[in-house]
PDB file of C-alpha atoms in Angstrom:
ATOM      1  CA  MET D  30      -9.972  37.401  -0.975  1.00 40.00           C
ATOM      2  CA  GLY D  31      -7.707  34.384  -2.312  1.00 44.00           C
ATOM      3  CA  GLU D  32      -5.843  32.360   0.032  1.00 51.00           C
ATOM      4  CA  ARG D  33      -2.257  33.898   0.816  1.00 62.00           C
ATOM      5  CA  ARG D  34       0.533  31.680  -0.748  1.00 79.00           C
ATOM      6  CA  ASN D  35       3.457  31.507   1.243  1.00 92.00           C
ATOM      7  CA  TYR D  36       5.989  29.669  -2.177  1.00 97.00           C
ATOM      8  CA  VAL D  37       6.599  31.260  -5.493  1.00 97.00           C
ATOM      9  CA  ASP D  38       6.364  29.652  -8.478  1.00 98.00           C
ATOM     10  CA  GLY D  39       9.356  28.564 -10.331  1.00 98.00           C
ATOM     11  CA  TYR D  40      10.119  26.975 -13.700  1.00 98.00           C
ATOM     12  CA  TRP D  41      13.098  25.400 -15.462  1.00 98.00           C
ATOM     13  CA  TRP D  42      13.692  23.720 -18.855  1.00 98.00           C
ATOM     14  CA  SER D  43      14.310  19.971 -19.553  1.00 98.00           C
ATOM     15  CA  LYS D  44      17.209  18.923 -22.225  1.00 96.00           C
ATOM     16  CA  ASP D  45      14.042  18.213 -24.523  1.00 96.00           C
ATOM     17  CA  GLY D  46      12.803  21.559 -24.371  1.00 97.00           C
ATOM     18  CA  LEU D  47       9.933  21.401 -21.729  1.00 98.00           C
ATOM     19  CA  ARG D  48       9.106  23.877 -19.642  1.00 98.00           C
ATOM     20  CA  LEU D  49       9.013  22.256 -15.931  1.00 98.00           C
ATOM     21  CA  HIS D  50       7.338  23.768 -12.790  1.00 98.00           C
ATOM     22  CA  TYR D  51       8.366  23.611  -8.793  1.00 98.00           C
ATOM     23  CA  ARG D  52       6.890  25.155  -6.001  1.00 98.00           C
ATOM     24  CA  ASP D  53       9.892  27.157  -3.631  1.00 98.00           C
ATOM     25  CA  TYR D  54       9.205  27.486  -0.255  1.00 98.00           C
ATOM     26  CA  ALA D  55      11.712  30.194   1.337  1.00 97.00           C
ATOM     27  CA  GLY D  56      14.230  29.223   4.155  1.00 96.00           C
ATOM     28  CA  ALA D  57      17.569  29.738   6.018  1.00 93.00           C
ATOM     29  CA  ASP D  58      20.484  29.167   3.333  1.00 90.00           C
ATOM     30  CA  ASP D  59      22.578  27.442   6.190  1.00 92.00           C
ATOM     31  CA  GLN D  60      21.012  24.282   5.691  1.00 94.00           C
ATOM     32  CA  PRO D  61      20.339  22.060   2.763  1.00 97.00           C
ATOM     33  CA  PRO D  62      17.302  22.512   0.985  1.00 98.00           C
ATOM     34  CA  VAL D  63      14.551  19.905   1.026  1.00 98.00           C
ATOM     35  CA  LEU D  64      13.672  18.287  -2.816  1.00 98.00           C
ATOM     36  CA  CYS D  65       9.824  16.864  -2.795  1.00 98.00           C
ATOM     37  CA  PHE D  66       9.395  14.438  -5.677  1.00 98.00           C
ATOM     38  CA  PRO D  67       5.718  13.130  -5.707  1.00 98.00           C
ATOM     39  CA  GLY D  68       4.459   9.646  -7.072  1.00 97.00           C
ATOM     40  CA  LEU D  69       3.417   8.467 -10.582  1.00 96.00           C
ATOM     41  CA  THR D  70       0.157  10.676 -10.990  1.00 97.00           C
ATOM     42  CA  ARG D  71       0.508  13.178  -8.222  1.00 97.00           C
ATOM     43  CA  ASN D  72       2.065  16.722  -7.914  1.00 98.00           C
ATOM     44  CA  ALA D  73       3.660  19.281  -6.183  1.00 98.00           C
ATOM     45  CA  ARG D  74       0.236  19.632  -3.875  1.00 98.00           C
ATOM     46  CA  ASP D  75       0.804  16.545  -1.980  1.00 97.00           C
ATOM     47  CA  TYR D  76       3.839  18.139  -0.100  1.00 98.00           C
ATOM     48  CA  GLU D  77       1.794  21.074   1.336  1.00 97.00           C
ATOM     49  CA  GLY D  78       1.306  20.431   4.621  1.00 96.00           C
ATOM     50  CA  LEU D  79       5.293  18.732   4.608  1.00 98.00           C
ATOM     51  CA  ALA D  80       6.741  22.410   3.125  1.00 98.00           C
ATOM     52  CA  ILE D  81       4.430  24.444   5.632  1.00 96.00           C
ATOM     53  CA  ARG D  82       6.070  22.678   8.431  1.00 97.00           C
ATOM     54  CA  LEU D  83       9.661  22.717   7.262  1.00 97.00           C
ATOM     55  CA  ALA D  84       9.526  26.369   5.639  1.00 96.00           C
ATOM     56  CA  GLY D  85      11.486  29.367   7.127  1.00 94.00           C
ATOM     57  CA  ALA D  86      14.043  26.771   8.818  1.00 94.00           C
ATOM     58  CA  ARG D  87      14.909  24.894   5.461  1.00 95.00           C
ATOM     59  CA  ARG D  88      14.549  26.052   2.034  1.00 97.00           C
ATOM     60  CA  VAL D  89      11.565  23.370   0.151  1.00 98.00           C
ATOM     61  CA  LEU D  90      11.215  22.721  -3.160  1.00 98.00           C
ATOM     62  CA  LEU D  91       8.229  20.501  -4.370  1.00 98.00           C
ATOM     63  CA  VAL D  92       8.849  19.386  -7.903  1.00 98.00           C
ATOM     64  CA  GLU D  93       6.782  18.383 -10.202  1.00 98.00           C
ATOM     65  CA  PHE D  94       7.694  15.866 -12.864  1.00 98.00           C
ATOM     66  CA  ARG D  95       6.956  16.060 -16.707  1.00 98.00           C
ATOM     67  CA  GLY D  96       3.323  15.534 -17.204  1.00 98.00           C
ATOM     68  CA  ARG D  97       2.058  16.719 -13.982  1.00 98.00           C
ATOM     69  CA  GLY D  98       0.439  19.885 -12.249  1.00 98.00           C
ATOM     70  CA  ASP D  99       1.766  22.529 -14.457  1.00 98.00           C
ATOM     71  CA  SER D 100       4.823  21.017 -15.866  1.00 98.00           C
ATOM     72  CA  ALA D 101       4.183  20.668 -19.810  1.00 98.00           C
ATOM     73  CA  TYR D 102       3.246  17.460 -21.161  1.00 98.00           C
ATOM     74  CA  ALA D 103       5.860  15.449 -23.118  1.00 98.00           C
ATOM     75  CA  LYS D 104       5.476  14.757 -26.818  1.00 96.00           C
ATOM     76  CA  ASP D 105       7.109  11.778 -26.688  1.00 96.00           C
ATOM     77  CA  PRO D 106       5.223   9.324 -24.276  1.00 96.00           C
ATOM     78  CA  MET D 107       7.769   7.055 -23.853  1.00 94.00           C
ATOM     79  CA  SER D 108       9.922   9.680 -21.836  1.00 97.00           C
ATOM     80  CA  TYR D 109       7.648   9.194 -18.881  1.00 96.00           C
ATOM     81  CA  VAL D 110      10.257   6.846 -17.319  1.00 94.00           C
ATOM     82  CA  PRO D 111      12.193   6.938 -14.206  1.00 94.00           C
ATOM     83  CA  LEU D 112      15.819   7.934 -16.222  1.00 94.00           C
ATOM     84  CA  THR D 113      14.247  10.535 -18.321  1.00 97.00           C
ATOM     85  CA  TYR D 114      12.685  12.159 -14.501  1.00 98.00           C
ATOM     86  CA  LEU D 115      16.206  12.086 -13.236  1.00 97.00           C
ATOM     87  CA  GLN D 116      17.654  13.721 -16.201  1.00 98.00           C
ATOM     88  CA  ASP D 117      15.189  16.533 -15.592  1.00 98.00           C
ATOM     89  CA  VAL D 118      15.855  16.863 -11.678  1.00 98.00           C
ATOM     90  CA  GLU D 119      19.660  16.928 -12.585  1.00 98.00           C
ATOM     91  CA  ALA D 120      18.661  20.021 -15.039  1.00 98.00           C
ATOM     92  CA  LEU D 121      17.171  21.586 -12.047  1.00 98.00           C
ATOM     93  CA  LEU D 122      19.970  20.909  -9.856  1.00 98.00           C
ATOM     94  CA  ALA D 123      22.036  22.672 -12.431  1.00 97.00           C
ATOM     95  CA  GLU D 124      19.851  25.611 -12.364  1.00 97.00           C
ATOM     96  CA  LEU D 125      19.970  26.441  -8.990  1.00 98.00           C
ATOM     97  CA  ALA D 126      23.407  25.645  -8.585  1.00 97.00           C
ATOM     98  CA  ILE D 127      21.932  23.234  -5.879  1.00 97.00           C
ATOM     99  CA  ASP D 128      25.469  20.942  -4.542  1.00 96.00           C
ATOM    100  CA  ARG D 129      23.479  19.177  -1.596  1.00 97.00           C
ATOM    101  CA  PHE D 130      19.945  18.553  -0.707  1.00 98.00           C
ATOM    102  CA  VAL D 131      17.705  16.174   1.263  1.00 98.00           C
ATOM    103  CA  ALA D 132      15.458  14.300  -1.326  1.00 98.00           C
ATOM    104  CA  VAL D 133      11.841  13.261   0.017  1.00 98.00           C
ATOM    105  CA  GLY D 134      10.142  10.959  -2.201  1.00 98.00           C
ATOM    106  CA  THR D 135       6.713   9.346  -2.395  1.00 98.00           C
ATOM    107  CA  SER D 136       6.559   5.928  -4.734  1.00 97.00           C
ATOM    108  CA  LEU D 137       7.872   6.916  -7.973  1.00 97.00           C
ATOM    109  CA  GLY D 138       9.504  10.102  -6.467  1.00 98.00           C
ATOM    110  CA  GLY D 139      11.196   7.679  -4.336  1.00 98.00           C
ATOM    111  CA  LEU D 140      12.632   5.708  -7.257  1.00 96.00           C
ATOM    112  CA  VAL D 141      13.826   9.033  -8.740  1.00 97.00           C
ATOM    113  CA  THR D 142      15.721   9.622  -4.900  1.00 98.00           C
ATOM    114  CA  MET D 143      17.593   5.996  -5.375  1.00 97.00           C
ATOM    115  CA  LEU D 144      18.534   6.657  -8.912  1.00 96.00           C
ATOM    116  CA  LEU D 145      20.145  10.683  -7.402  1.00 97.00           C
ATOM    117  CA  ALA D 146      21.905   8.460  -4.418  1.00 97.00           C
ATOM    118  CA  ALA D 147      23.764   6.213  -7.668  1.00 96.00           C
ATOM    119  CA  THR D 148      24.439   8.687  -9.928  1.00 94.00           C
ATOM    120  CA  ASP D 149      25.008  11.824  -8.302  1.00 87.00           C
ATOM    121  CA  GLY D 150      25.508  10.672  -4.714  1.00 91.00           C
ATOM    122  CA  ALA D 151      27.705  13.260  -3.209  1.00 94.00           C
ATOM    123  CA  LYS D 152      24.857  15.861  -3.408  1.00 97.00           C
ATOM    124  CA  LEU D 153      22.506  13.894  -1.200  1.00 97.00           C
ATOM    125  CA  ALA D 154      22.462  14.782   2.280  1.00 97.00           C
ATOM    126  CA  GLY D 155      19.770  12.500   3.593  1.00 98.00           C
ATOM    127  CA  ALA D 156      16.577  10.768   1.955  1.00 98.00           C
ATOM    128  CA  VAL D 157      13.049  10.368   2.983  1.00 98.00           C
ATOM    129  CA  LEU D 158      11.930   6.930   0.844  1.00 98.00           C
ATOM    130  CA  ASN D 159       8.269   6.871   1.264  1.00 98.00           C
ATOM    131  CA  ASP D 160       6.338   3.069   0.903  1.00 98.00           C
ATOM    132  CA  VAL D 161       8.974   2.509  -1.782  1.00 98.00           C
ATOM    133  CA  GLY D 162      11.970   0.235  -2.352  1.00 97.00           C
ATOM    134  CA  PRO D 163      14.105  -1.576  -4.735  1.00 96.00           C
ATOM    135  CA  GLU D 164      11.412  -4.383  -5.104  1.00 95.00           C
ATOM    136  CA  LEU D 165       7.822  -3.679  -5.468  1.00 94.00           C
ATOM    137  CA  ASP D 166       5.144  -5.827  -4.722  1.00 94.00           C
ATOM    138  CA  PRO D 167       3.567  -7.106  -8.381  1.00 91.00           C
ATOM    139  CA  GLY D 168      -0.037  -6.849  -6.881  1.00 93.00           C
ATOM    140  CA  GLY D 169       0.226  -3.244  -6.062  1.00 93.00           C
ATOM    141  CA  LEU D 170       1.789  -2.610  -9.297  1.00 91.00           C
ATOM    142  CA  ALA D 171      -1.092  -4.509 -11.057  1.00 89.00           C
ATOM    143  CA  ARG D 172      -3.559  -2.499  -8.927  1.00 91.00           C
ATOM    144  CA  ILE D 173      -1.785   1.128 -10.093  1.00 91.00           C
ATOM    145  CA  ARG D 174      -1.775  -0.397 -13.577  1.00 90.00           C
ATOM    146  CA  SER D 175      -5.309  -1.002 -13.662  1.00 89.00           C
ATOM    147  CA  TYR D 176      -6.603   2.539 -12.871  1.00 91.00           C
ATOM    148  CA  VAL D 177      -3.551   5.007 -14.413  1.00 94.00           C
ATOM    149  CA  GLY D 178      -4.210   6.886 -17.623  1.00 95.00           C
ATOM    150  CA  LYS D 179      -7.889   6.413 -17.672  1.00 94.00           C
ATOM    151  CA  ALA D 180      -9.564  10.042 -17.918  1.00 92.00           C
ATOM    152  CA  ILE D 181     -12.268  10.264 -15.285  1.00 92.00           C
ATOM    153  CA  TRP D 182     -13.951  13.608 -14.720  1.00 96.00           C
ATOM    154  CA  HIS D 183     -16.517  14.829 -12.336  1.00 97.00           C
ATOM    155  CA  PRO D 184     -19.210  17.676 -12.044  1.00 97.00           C
ATOM    156  CA  THR D 185     -18.263  18.886  -8.257  1.00 97.00           C
ATOM    157  CA  TRP D 186     -15.789  18.134  -5.942  1.00 98.00           C
ATOM    158  CA  MET D 187     -17.959  16.132  -3.886  1.00 97.00           C
ATOM    159  CA  HIS D 188     -18.594  13.919  -6.775  1.00 97.00           C
ATOM    160  CA  ALA D 189     -14.675  13.607  -7.181  1.00 98.00           C
ATOM    161  CA  ALA D 190     -14.339  13.117  -3.420  1.00 98.00           C
ATOM    162  CA  ARG D 191     -16.831  10.020  -3.664  1.00 97.00           C
ATOM    163  CA  ALA D 192     -14.807   9.026  -6.485  1.00 96.00           C
ATOM    164  CA  VAL D 193     -11.233   9.406  -4.572  1.00 97.00           C
ATOM    165  CA  ALA D 194     -12.908   7.622  -1.386  1.00 97.00           C
ATOM    166  CA  GLU D 195     -14.432   4.403  -3.160  1.00 96.00           C
ATOM    167  CA  SER D 196     -11.234   3.682  -4.645  1.00 94.00           C
ATOM    168  CA  ASN D 197      -8.852   4.116  -1.945  1.00 95.00           C
ATOM    169  CA  ALA D 198     -11.045   3.467   0.993  1.00 95.00           C
ATOM    170  CA  ASP D 199      -8.747   0.502   2.104  1.00 94.00           C
ATOM    171  CA  VAL D 200      -5.591   2.843   1.809  1.00 95.00           C
ATOM    172  CA  TYR D 201      -6.915   5.426   4.543  1.00 97.00           C
ATOM    173  CA  PRO D 202      -9.471   3.576   6.314  1.00 96.00           C
ATOM    174  CA  GLY D 203      -9.226   6.452   8.876  1.00 95.00           C
ATOM    175  CA  PHE D 204     -10.386   9.486   6.701  1.00 97.00           C
ATOM    176  CA  GLY D 205     -13.964  11.431   6.780  1.00 97.00           C
ATOM    177  CA  THR D 206     -15.252  13.299   4.283  1.00 96.00           C
ATOM    178  CA  GLU D 207     -13.061  16.394   4.455  1.00 97.00           C
ATOM    179  CA  ASP D 208      -9.827  14.425   4.104  1.00 97.00           C
ATOM    180  CA  TRP D 209     -11.344  13.164   1.036  1.00 98.00           C
ATOM    181  CA  LEU D 210     -12.401  16.359  -0.347  1.00 98.00           C
ATOM    182  CA  ARG D 211      -8.816  17.307   0.310  1.00 97.00           C
ATOM    183  CA  MET D 212      -7.244  14.193  -1.470  1.00 97.00           C
ATOM    184  CA  ALA D 213      -9.560  15.120  -4.441  1.00 98.00           C
ATOM    185  CA  LYS D 214      -8.115  18.561  -4.718  1.00 97.00           C
ATOM    186  CA  ARG D 215      -4.662  17.231  -4.828  1.00 97.00           C
ATOM    187  CA  LEU D 216      -5.402  14.681  -7.678  1.00 97.00           C
ATOM    188  CA  TYR D 217      -7.973  16.671  -9.674  1.00 98.00           C
ATOM    189  CA  ARG D 218      -7.976  20.053 -11.358  1.00 98.00           C
ATOM    190  CA  VAL D 219     -10.648  22.063 -12.956  1.00 97.00           C
ATOM    191  CA  ASN D 220     -10.271  22.330 -16.627  1.00 95.00           C
ATOM    192  CA  SER D 221     -11.524  24.670 -19.467  1.00 94.00           C
ATOM    193  CA  SER D 222     -14.716  23.420 -19.904  1.00 93.00           C
ATOM    194  CA  GLY D 223     -15.298  23.517 -15.784  1.00 95.00           C
ATOM    195  CA  ARG D 224     -15.053  19.708 -15.587  1.00 96.00           C
ATOM    196  CA  ILE D 225     -13.201  18.683 -12.527  1.00 98.00           C
ATOM    197  CA  VAL D 226     -10.132  16.200 -14.039  1.00 98.00           C
ATOM    198  CA  LEU D 227      -7.024  14.404 -13.137  1.00 98.00           C
ATOM    199  CA  ASP D 228      -4.016  16.952 -13.149  1.00 98.00           C
ATOM    200  CA  TYR D 229      -1.900  14.644 -15.323  1.00 98.00           C
ATOM    201  CA  ASP D 230      -0.795  13.675 -18.933  1.00 98.00           C
ATOM    202  CA  MET D 231      -2.924  10.205 -19.163  1.00 97.00           C
ATOM    203  CA  LYS D 232      -0.417   8.941 -21.808  1.00 97.00           C
ATOM    204  CA  ILE D 233       1.919   8.854 -18.830  1.00 97.00           C
ATOM    205  CA  ALA D 234       0.448   5.242 -18.549  1.00 95.00           C
ATOM    206  CA  GLU D 235       1.864   3.924 -21.759  1.00 93.00           C
ATOM    207  CA  PRO D 236       5.523   3.114 -20.682  1.00 91.00           C
ATOM    208  CA  PHE D 237       4.145   2.175 -17.164  1.00 79.00           C
ATOM    209  CA  ARG D 238       1.969  -0.563 -18.671  1.00 75.00           C
ATOM    210  CA  VAL D 239       5.460  -2.386 -19.591  1.00 73.00           C
ATOM    211  CA  PRO D 240       6.879  -4.286 -17.375  1.00 67.00           C
ATOM    212  CA  GLY D 241      10.149  -3.173 -15.920  1.00 62.00           C
ATOM    213  CA  ASN D 242       9.556   0.423 -17.044  1.00 61.00           C
ATOM    214  CA  GLU D 243       8.541   1.058 -13.690  1.00 60.00           C
ATOM    215  CA  THR D 244      11.422   0.713 -11.776  1.00 57.00           C
ATOM    216  CA  GLY D 245      14.462  -0.442 -14.469  1.00 58.00           C
ATOM    217  CA  PRO D 246      17.458  -2.476 -13.986  1.00 69.00           C
ATOM    218  CA  ASP D 247      18.320  -3.950 -10.620  1.00 86.00           C
ATOM    219  CA  MET D 248      17.826  -1.236  -7.882  1.00 93.00           C
ATOM    220  CA  TRP D 249      19.307  -2.942  -4.705  1.00 96.00           C
ATOM    221  CA  PRO D 250      22.744  -1.005  -5.807  1.00 96.00           C
ATOM    222  CA  THR D 251      21.061   2.267  -5.306  1.00 96.00           C
ATOM    223  CA  ILE D 252      20.175   1.485  -1.722  1.00 97.00           C
ATOM    224  CA  ASP D 253      23.972   0.620  -0.995  1.00 97.00           C
ATOM    225  CA  ALA D 254      24.681   3.998  -2.670  1.00 97.00           C
ATOM    226  CA  MET D 255      23.209   5.172   0.411  1.00 97.00           C
ATOM    227  CA  LYS D 256      24.878   3.742   2.967  1.00 96.00           C
ATOM    228  CA  ALA D 257      26.929   6.513   4.429  1.00 94.00           C
ATOM    229  CA  LYS D 258      23.571   8.517   4.397  1.00 96.00           C
ATOM    230  CA  PRO D 259      20.711   9.077   7.130  1.00 98.00           C
ATOM    231  CA  VAL D 260      17.528   7.567   5.433  1.00 98.00           C
ATOM    232  CA  LEU D 261      13.972   7.194   6.420  1.00 98.00           C
ATOM    233  CA  ILE D 262      11.886   4.622   5.117  1.00 98.00           C
ATOM    234  CA  VAL D 263       8.628   5.349   5.972  1.00 98.00           C
ATOM    235  CA  ARG D 264       6.248   2.203   4.917  1.00 98.00           C
ATOM    236  CA  GLY D 265       2.329   2.139   5.148  1.00 98.00           C
ATOM    237  CA  GLU D 266       1.277  -0.893   7.314  1.00 98.00           C
ATOM    238  CA  ARG D 267      -1.242  -2.000   4.675  1.00 97.00           C
ATOM    239  CA  SER D 268       0.778  -1.346   2.058  1.00 98.00           C
ATOM    240  CA  ASP D 269       0.747  -3.713  -1.277  1.00 97.00           C
ATOM    241  CA  ILE D 270       3.871  -1.702  -3.441  1.00 97.00           C
ATOM    242  CA  LEU D 271       6.501  -1.974  -0.436  1.00 98.00           C
ATOM    243  CA  SER D 272       6.492  -5.011   1.707  1.00 97.00           C
ATOM    244  CA  ALA D 273       7.646  -5.839   5.102  1.00 98.00           C
ATOM    245  CA  ALA D 274      10.068  -8.037   4.465  1.00 98.00           C
ATOM    246  CA  THR D 275      11.941  -5.590   1.642  1.00 98.00           C
ATOM    247  CA  ALA D 276      11.862  -2.883   3.805  1.00 98.00           C
ATOM    248  CA  GLU D 277      13.714  -4.726   6.617  1.00 98.00           C
ATOM    249  CA  LYS D 278      16.179  -6.086   4.112  1.00 98.00           C
ATOM    250  CA  MET D 279      16.678  -2.061   3.194  1.00 98.00           C
ATOM    251  CA  LEU D 280      17.324  -1.460   6.437  1.00 98.00           C
ATOM    252  CA  ALA D 281      19.567  -3.895   7.245  1.00 98.00           C
ATOM    253  CA  ARG D 282      21.460  -2.352   4.080  1.00 97.00           C
ATOM    254  CA  LEU D 283      21.659   1.246   5.546  1.00 98.00           C
ATOM    255  CA  PRO D 284      23.689   1.713   8.582  1.00 97.00           C
ATOM    256  CA  GLU D 285      22.110   5.044   8.778  1.00 96.00           C
ATOM    257  CA  GLY D 286      18.720   4.052   8.191  1.00 98.00           C
ATOM    258  CA  GLU D 287      15.226   4.082  10.408  1.00 98.00           C
ATOM    259  CA  LEU D 288      12.132   2.238   9.404  1.00 98.00           C
ATOM    260  CA  VAL D 289       8.811   3.737  10.262  1.00 98.00           C
ATOM    261  CA  THR D 290       5.819   2.078   9.762  1.00 98.00           C
ATOM    262  CA  VAL D 291       2.355   4.037   9.438  1.00 98.00           C
ATOM    263  CA  ALA D 292      -0.244   1.948  11.517  1.00 97.00           C
ATOM    264  CA  GLY D 293      -3.388   1.367   9.440  1.00 97.00           C
ATOM    265  CA  VAL D 294      -2.315   3.340   6.338  1.00 98.00           C
ATOM    266  CA  GLY D 295      -1.753   1.545   2.631  1.00 98.00           C
ATOM    267  CA  HIS D 296       0.235   3.132  -0.184  1.00 97.00           C
ATOM    268  CA  ALA D 297       0.958   5.868   0.091  1.00 97.00           C
ATOM    269  CA  PRO D 298       1.124   7.710   3.646  1.00 98.00           C
ATOM    270  CA  THR D 299       0.865  11.388   3.364  1.00 98.00           C
ATOM    271  CA  LEU D 300       3.729  12.354   5.507  1.00 98.00           C
ATOM    272  CA  ASP D 301       1.241  14.306   7.361  1.00 97.00           C
ATOM    273  CA  GLU D 302       0.790  11.494  10.094  1.00 97.00           C
ATOM    274  CA  PRO D 303       2.393  12.213  13.366  1.00 97.00           C
ATOM    275  CA  GLU D 304       4.874   9.242  13.345  1.00 97.00           C
ATOM    276  CA  ALA D 305       5.929   9.974   9.870  1.00 98.00           C
ATOM    277  CA  VAL D 306       6.191  13.553  10.936  1.00 98.00           C
ATOM    278  CA  ALA D 307       8.424  13.133  14.122  1.00 98.00           C
ATOM    279  CA  GLY D 308      10.859  10.464  11.707  1.00 98.00           C
ATOM    280  CA  ILE D 309      11.357  13.483   9.386  1.00 98.00           C
ATOM    281  CA  GLU D 310      12.399  15.567  12.100  1.00 97.00           C
ATOM    282  CA  ARG D 311      14.835  12.836  13.500  1.00 97.00           C
ATOM    283  CA  LEU D 312      16.431  12.688   9.926  1.00 98.00           C
ATOM    284  CA  LEU D 313      16.697  16.399   9.601  1.00 97.00           C
ATOM    285  CA  ALA D 314      18.327  16.398  12.821  1.00 96.00           C
ATOM    286  CA  LYS D 315      21.136  14.285  11.871  1.00 94.00           C
ATOM    287  CA  ILE D 316      22.091  16.180   8.987  1.00 92.00           C
ATOM    288  CA  ALA D 317      24.726  18.639   9.337  1.00 68.00           C
ATOM    289  CA  VAL D 318      24.955  21.778   7.539  1.00 60.00           C
TER     290      VAL D 318
END
């Protein structure tokens, strides 16, 4: 008997003709929906825990950027940049007639959230920026460039879990076998040949390898655009992407901001950690209808 799903699959079209995918968890229509944007190589499955916790009280949409999960792959790899993802999200907001929402963005998803604040800020009711800011640590970016776009496959889920554990042991030192297996099933899919492969277009690496394409121009004005908004900054204590100094600088520019540091975790917190869960609950409590 298959696992009971508590969401429906939704689709929308980008301006350049790509069919893009999101998961839609139903919730009360008297609260702004929560839109979740994943990291560079990630997909909607990263937000399953958060969606299950919030669904019912709030509608939750788990967005998959082009080239990830069930969203179509782009013909032009140079469209795999934050400004294009921003345009795709704006098309989704228009399609669903969403005029106010809460954004949750991990890493790349946080950059898209920041751009939304600067370009369509009236719609943003509040935001969670998960382990990302307007300045990214060069060491962490170099680490990501070292693996993104490499076509890796495994014969079994346990092989995939072991590989994930080997490459992420410093990020999640408290993880056990079941945790690594769960993460592998978020990162990988089974292809038509029965191989377990990464669930994204390897070509997303092409623009990311060009310095500057991972963010764009000066991003500090996007933080200033959120000054009147409730913002939760979540930082992994061991993060090599968001430094403690940058997080504190962000907090100083956000009167309605809060910083939560997840102990013993690197880039990026899963948002299932107790301190992250509590921080998100506090953020949502601040957001009036």
